[in-house]
Structures are given as C-alpha cells and as structure tokens.
PDB file of C-alpha atoms and ligand atoms in Angstrom:
ATOM      1  CA  UNK A   1       0.349  -0.271  -0.051  1.00 56.00           C
ATOM      2  CA  UNK A   2       0.722   3.688  -0.804  1.00 57.00           C
ATOM      3  CA  UNK A   3       1.704   5.827   2.133  1.00 63.00           C
ATOM      4  CA  UNK A   4       0.197   9.486   1.197  1.00 67.00           C
ATOM      5  CA  UNK A   5       2.910  10.784   2.897  1.00 72.00           C
ATOM      6  CA  UNK A   6       5.839   9.933   0.809  1.00 84.00           C
ATOM      7  CA  UNK A   7       3.106  11.238  -1.827  1.00 90.00           C
ATOM      8  CA  UNK A   8       4.840  13.700  -5.448  1.00 93.00           C
ATOM      9  CA  UNK A   9       2.079  13.739  -8.251  1.00 95.00           C
ATOM     10  CA  UNK A  10       4.508  13.075 -10.779  1.00 96.00           C
ATOM     11  CA  UNK A  11       2.649  16.238 -13.165  1.00 96.00           C
ATOM     12  CA  UNK A  12       1.334  13.027 -15.486  1.00 97.00           C
ATOM     13  CA  UNK A  13      -2.811  15.360 -15.229  1.00 97.00           C
ATOM     14  CA  UNK A  14      -4.695  11.541 -16.005  1.00 97.00           C
ATOM     15  CA  UNK A  15      -6.746  12.440 -12.284  1.00 97.00           C
ATOM     16  CA  UNK A  16      -7.800  15.165 -14.966  1.00 98.00           C
ATOM     17  CA  UNK A  17      -9.158  12.894 -17.745  1.00 97.00           C
ATOM     18  CA  UNK A  18     -11.339  10.302 -17.949  1.00 94.00           C
ATOM     19  CA  UNK A  19     -14.520   8.857 -17.001  1.00 92.00           C
ATOM     20  CA  UNK A  20     -15.787  11.988 -14.016  1.00 93.00           C
ATOM     21  CA  UNK A  21     -16.492  14.751 -13.611  1.00 96.00           C
ATOM     22  CA  UNK A  22     -15.103  17.740 -12.131  1.00 97.00           C
ATOM     23  CA  UNK A  23     -17.282  19.290  -9.405  1.00 97.00           C
ATOM     24  CA  UNK A  24     -18.180  23.307  -8.099  1.00 97.00           C
ATOM     25  CA  UNK A  25     -19.069  24.866  -5.769  1.00 95.00           C
ATOM     26  CA  UNK A  26     -21.038  27.667  -6.961  1.00 90.00           C
ATOM     27  CA  UNK A  27     -19.631  30.451  -4.401  1.00 94.00           C
ATOM     28  CA  UNK A  28     -16.057  29.091  -6.568  1.00 97.00           C
ATOM     29  CA  UNK A  29     -17.209  30.287  -9.805  1.00 97.00           C
ATOM     30  CA  UNK A  30     -16.847  33.788  -8.530  1.00 97.00           C
ATOM     31  CA  UNK A  31     -12.900  33.341  -8.795  1.00 97.00           C
ATOM     32  CA  UNK A  32     -12.434  31.424 -11.157  1.00 98.00           C
ATOM     33  CA  UNK A  33     -14.475  33.957 -13.389  1.00 98.00           C
ATOM     34  CA  UNK A  34     -12.451  36.596 -12.051  1.00 98.00           C
ATOM     35  CA  UNK A  35      -9.018  35.006 -13.339  1.00 98.00           C
ATOM     36  CA  UNK A  36      -9.730  33.360 -16.115  1.00 98.00           C
ATOM     37  CA  UNK A  37     -10.866  38.071 -16.738  1.00 98.00           C
ATOM     38  CA  UNK A  38     -14.638  36.577 -17.440  1.00 98.00           C
ATOM     39  CA  UNK A  39     -17.926  37.848 -16.271  1.00 98.00           C
ATOM     40  CA  UNK A  40     -19.709  35.371 -14.646  1.00 97.00           C
ATOM     41  CA  UNK A  41     -22.191  34.338 -16.456  1.00 98.00           C
ATOM     42  CA  UNK A  42     -19.928  33.780 -19.645  1.00 98.00           C
ATOM     43  CA  UNK A  43     -17.291  31.605 -17.519  1.00 98.00           C
ATOM     44  CA  UNK A  44     -20.836  30.006 -15.954  1.00 97.00           C
ATOM     45  CA  UNK A  45     -22.224  29.728 -20.426  1.00 98.00           C
ATOM     46  CA  UNK A  46     -18.500  28.835 -21.473  1.00 98.00           C
ATOM     47  CA  UNK A  47     -16.995  26.175 -18.523  1.00 98.00           C
ATOM     48  CA  UNK A  48     -19.215  24.668 -16.782  1.00 98.00           C
ATOM     49  CA  UNK A  49     -22.563  22.611 -17.205  1.00 97.00           C
ATOM     50  CA  UNK A  50     -26.003  21.257 -14.900  1.00 97.00           C
ATOM     51  CA  UNK A  51     -24.112  18.164 -12.860  1.00 97.00           C
ATOM     52  CA  UNK A  52     -25.992  15.176 -13.656  1.00 96.00           C
ATOM     53  CA  UNK A  53     -26.968  13.268  -9.851  1.00 97.00           C
ATOM     54  CA  UNK A  54     -29.332  15.185  -8.800  1.00 97.00           C
ATOM     55  CA  UNK A  55     -28.373  16.030  -5.968  1.00 97.00           C
ATOM     56  CA  UNK A  56     -25.636  18.072  -6.876  1.00 96.00           C
ATOM     57  CA  UNK A  57     -27.843  19.755  -9.302  1.00 96.00           C
ATOM     58  CA  UNK A  58     -30.567  20.962  -5.827  1.00 96.00           C
ATOM     59  CA  UNK A  59     -27.346  22.057  -4.434  1.00 96.00           C
ATOM     60  CA  UNK A  60     -26.428  24.902  -6.329  1.00 95.00           C
ATOM     61  CA  UNK A  61     -23.247  22.940  -7.932  1.00 97.00           C
ATOM     62  CA  UNK A  62     -21.906  22.816 -11.396  1.00 97.00           C
ATOM     63  CA  UNK A  63     -19.645  20.342 -13.253  1.00 98.00           C
ATOM     64  CA  UNK A  64     -16.998  21.340 -15.794  1.00 98.00           C
ATOM     65  CA  UNK A  65     -17.630  20.279 -19.323  1.00 98.00           C
ATOM     66  CA  UNK A  66     -14.932  19.259 -21.040  1.00 97.00           C
ATOM     67  CA  UNK A  67     -13.113  19.148 -24.072  1.00 97.00           C
ATOM     68  CA  UNK A  68     -13.758  17.320 -26.656  1.00 94.00           C
ATOM     69  CA  UNK A  69     -12.768  14.317 -27.821  1.00 92.00           C
ATOM     70  CA  UNK A  70     -12.778  10.780 -26.583  1.00 93.00           C
ATOM     71  CA  UNK A  71      -9.849  11.533 -23.355  1.00 93.00           C
ATOM     72  CA  UNK A  72     -12.450  13.198 -21.866  1.00 95.00           C
ATOM     73  CA  UNK A  73      -9.748  15.577 -21.507  1.00 97.00           C
ATOM     74  CA  UNK A  74     -11.058  18.409 -18.525  1.00 98.00           C
ATOM     75  CA  UNK A  75     -12.023  22.089 -20.112  1.00 98.00           C
ATOM     76  CA  UNK A  76      -8.141  23.117 -18.314  1.00 98.00           C
ATOM     77  CA  UNK A  77      -6.298  20.622 -18.710  1.00 98.00           C
ATOM     78  CA  UNK A  78      -3.699  22.539 -21.005  1.00 97.00           C
ATOM     79  CA  UNK A  79       0.380  19.894 -21.785  1.00 96.00           C
ATOM     80  CA  UNK A  80      -0.980  18.175 -18.436  1.00 96.00           C
ATOM     81  CA  UNK A  81      -0.844  21.251 -16.649  1.00 96.00           C
ATOM     82  CA  UNK A  82      -4.071  22.962 -14.975  1.00 98.00           C
ATOM     83  CA  UNK A  83      -4.292  26.567 -16.887  1.00 98.00           C
ATOM     84  CA  UNK A  84      -5.955  27.586 -13.220  1.00 98.00           C
ATOM     85  CA  UNK A  85      -4.391  26.287 -10.711  1.00 97.00           C
ATOM     86  CA  UNK A  86      -4.102  29.309  -8.752  1.00 98.00           C
ATOM     87  CA  UNK A  87      -8.183  28.680  -8.115  1.00 98.00           C
ATOM     88  CA  UNK A  88      -8.863  25.111  -8.430  1.00 98.00           C
ATOM     89  CA  UNK A  89     -12.437  23.981  -6.430  1.00 98.00           C
ATOM     90  CA  UNK A  90     -11.642  21.973  -3.693  1.00 97.00           C
ATOM     91  CA  UNK A  91     -12.175  19.192  -6.004  1.00 97.00           C
ATOM     92  CA  UNK A  92      -8.381  18.945  -7.565  1.00 97.00           C
ATOM     93  CA  UNK A  93      -6.956  20.454  -3.919  1.00 97.00           C
ATOM     94  CA  UNK A  94      -7.613  17.793  -2.875  1.00 96.00           C
ATOM     95  CA  UNK A  95      -7.100  15.075  -4.664  1.00 95.00           C
ATOM     96  CA  UNK A  96      -4.948  12.627  -3.847  1.00 95.00           C
ATOM     97  CA  UNK A  97      -4.069  12.769   0.073  1.00 93.00           C
ATOM     98  CA  UNK A  98      -7.898  13.896   0.415  1.00 94.00           C
ATOM     99  CA  UNK A  99      -9.684  11.517  -2.083  1.00 95.00           C
ATOM    100  CA  UNK A 100      -9.036   9.452  -4.216  1.00 94.00           C
ATOM    101  CA  UNK A 101     -11.023   6.582  -7.014  1.00 95.00           C
ATOM    102  CA  UNK A 102     -10.474   3.352  -6.501  1.00 95.00           C
ATOM    103  CA  UNK A 103      -8.758   2.495  -9.391  1.00 94.00           C
ATOM    104  CA  UNK A 104      -5.887   5.332  -8.094  1.00 95.00           C
ATOM    105  CA  UNK A 105      -3.029   2.777  -9.082  1.00 95.00           C
ATOM    106  CA  UNK A 106      -4.467   2.250 -12.743  1.00 95.00           C
ATOM    107  CA  UNK A 107      -4.158   5.819 -13.646  1.00 96.00           C
ATOM    108  CA  UNK A 108      -1.992   8.506 -10.826  1.00 96.00           C
ATOM    109  CA  UNK A 109       1.741   7.835 -12.196  1.00 96.00           C
ATOM    110  CA  UNK A 110       2.418   9.622  -8.758  1.00 95.00           C
ATOM    111  CA  UNK A 111       0.914   6.612  -6.330  1.00 93.00           C
ATOM    112  CA  UNK A 112       2.542   4.197  -8.232  1.00 93.00           C
ATOM    113  CA  UNK A 113       6.205   5.669  -8.355  1.00 91.00           C
ATOM    114  CA  UNK A 114       4.908   5.910  -4.289  1.00 86.00           C
ATOM    115  CA  UNK A 115       4.514   2.182  -4.005  1.00 74.00           C
ATOM    116  CA  UNK A 116       7.456   1.232  -5.561  1.00 67.00           C
ATOM    117  CA  UNK A 117       9.410   3.255  -3.677  1.00 66.00           C
ATOM    118  CA  UNK A 118       8.026   1.481  -0.759  1.00 53.00           C
TER     119      UNK A 118
HETATM  120  S1  SF4 B   1      -9.317  22.286 -12.720  1.00 67.48           S
HETATM  121 FE1  SF4 B   1      -7.081  21.904 -13.282  1.00 67.48          FE
HETATM  122  S2  SF4 B   1      -7.227  20.523 -11.830  1.00 67.48           S
HETATM  123 FE2  SF4 B   1      -8.947  20.263 -11.614  1.00 67.48          FE
HETATM  124  S3  SF4 B   1      -9.469  18.825 -13.250  1.00 67.48           S
HETATM  125 FE3  SF4 B   1     -10.324  20.978 -14.820  1.00 67.48          FE
HETATM  126  S4  SF4 B   1      -7.172  20.457 -15.397  1.00 67.48           S
HETATM  127 FE4  SF4 B   1      -8.100  19.669 -13.282  1.00 67.48          FE
HETATM  128  S1  SF4 B   2      -3.132  11.456 -12.126  1.00 67.48           S
HETATM  129 FE1  SF4 B   2      -1.780  11.623 -10.991  1.00 67.48          FE
HETATM  130  S2  SF4 B   2       0.383  12.023  -9.930  1.00 67.48           S
HETATM  131 FE2  SF4 B   2      -1.320  12.497 -12.165  1.00 67.48          FE
HETATM  132  S3  SF4 B   2      -1.349  14.364 -12.308  1.00 67.48           S
HETATM  133 FE3  SF4 B   2      -2.652  13.194 -11.220  1.00 67.48          FE
HETATM  134  S4  SF4 B   2      -2.218  13.250  -9.001  1.00 67.48           S
HETATM  135 FE4  SF4 B   2      -0.909  13.792  -9.812  1.00 67.48          FE
END
C-alpha cells in the first residue's frame, strides 16, 4: 500500500481526464471567472454544465465541461497542467490525499511511483 505522506505528483494529468466529473461549488465560480478575466455569466456559459447527479444539481453545484474528444480531458487541462491552478476547485485540491478513487493505482503515476519506492 502506498504511503500518502510520501506522495509526489508526477504531473501526468491522468486525474484530469477520463470518466468522472469536476464539481465546483457555486461559491467557487466567481473567483475562477475573475481569474480568467470573464464575467460570471460568460464563465458559466462557456465552461460549466448542470451536474448529472441530481443532489448536486439541487445544491446549486456545477460541473466543468470536458474538452471535445475521446480522452474526456477537463476543459482546463493544458499540456498535463491545470490552466486555472491558483483557483482550481476544492475537488481538485483534495486529490489524491483527501480523496481518491478505488482504481487510483491504474492511472495515477505519482501513486504508482510511491508504491514502487516502498
Ligand atoms: S480544474 Fe485543473 S486540476 Fe481540476 S480537473 Fe481541471 S485541469 Fe485538472
Ligand atoms: S494522476 Fe496523480 S500523478 Fe498524475 S497528475 Fe493526478 S495526482 Fe498527479
């Protein structure tokens, strides 16, 4: 089992692509819009969609849209880096030390390397 205290992100970008969703809380939207130099309305129109999970939609949360294409990259993934890193949502900040998916060993190069070093 990997040791989370020794985790170092390998910047592979794999957690920012593929199946799943990037959830933003309504109160996170204004600072992301400001960072991008957009009005809140324009940011919401261009980059967000209604969550497919009804409880999240009812709570007023949003999901980022994906880039077009089969890889399902987050719309803000650029060359395996986050284009909004200083203002990225709490979901992104918390991964993988606060939360992770069950199959993280399949795609997170940082976790794979941490395990390899044990
Ligand atoms: S907002 Fe940034 S960190 Fe979060 S999924 Fe998108 S590219 Fe990755
Ligand atoms: S999948 Fe893991 S190693 Fe790759 S960018 Fe995400 S946290 Fe870093």
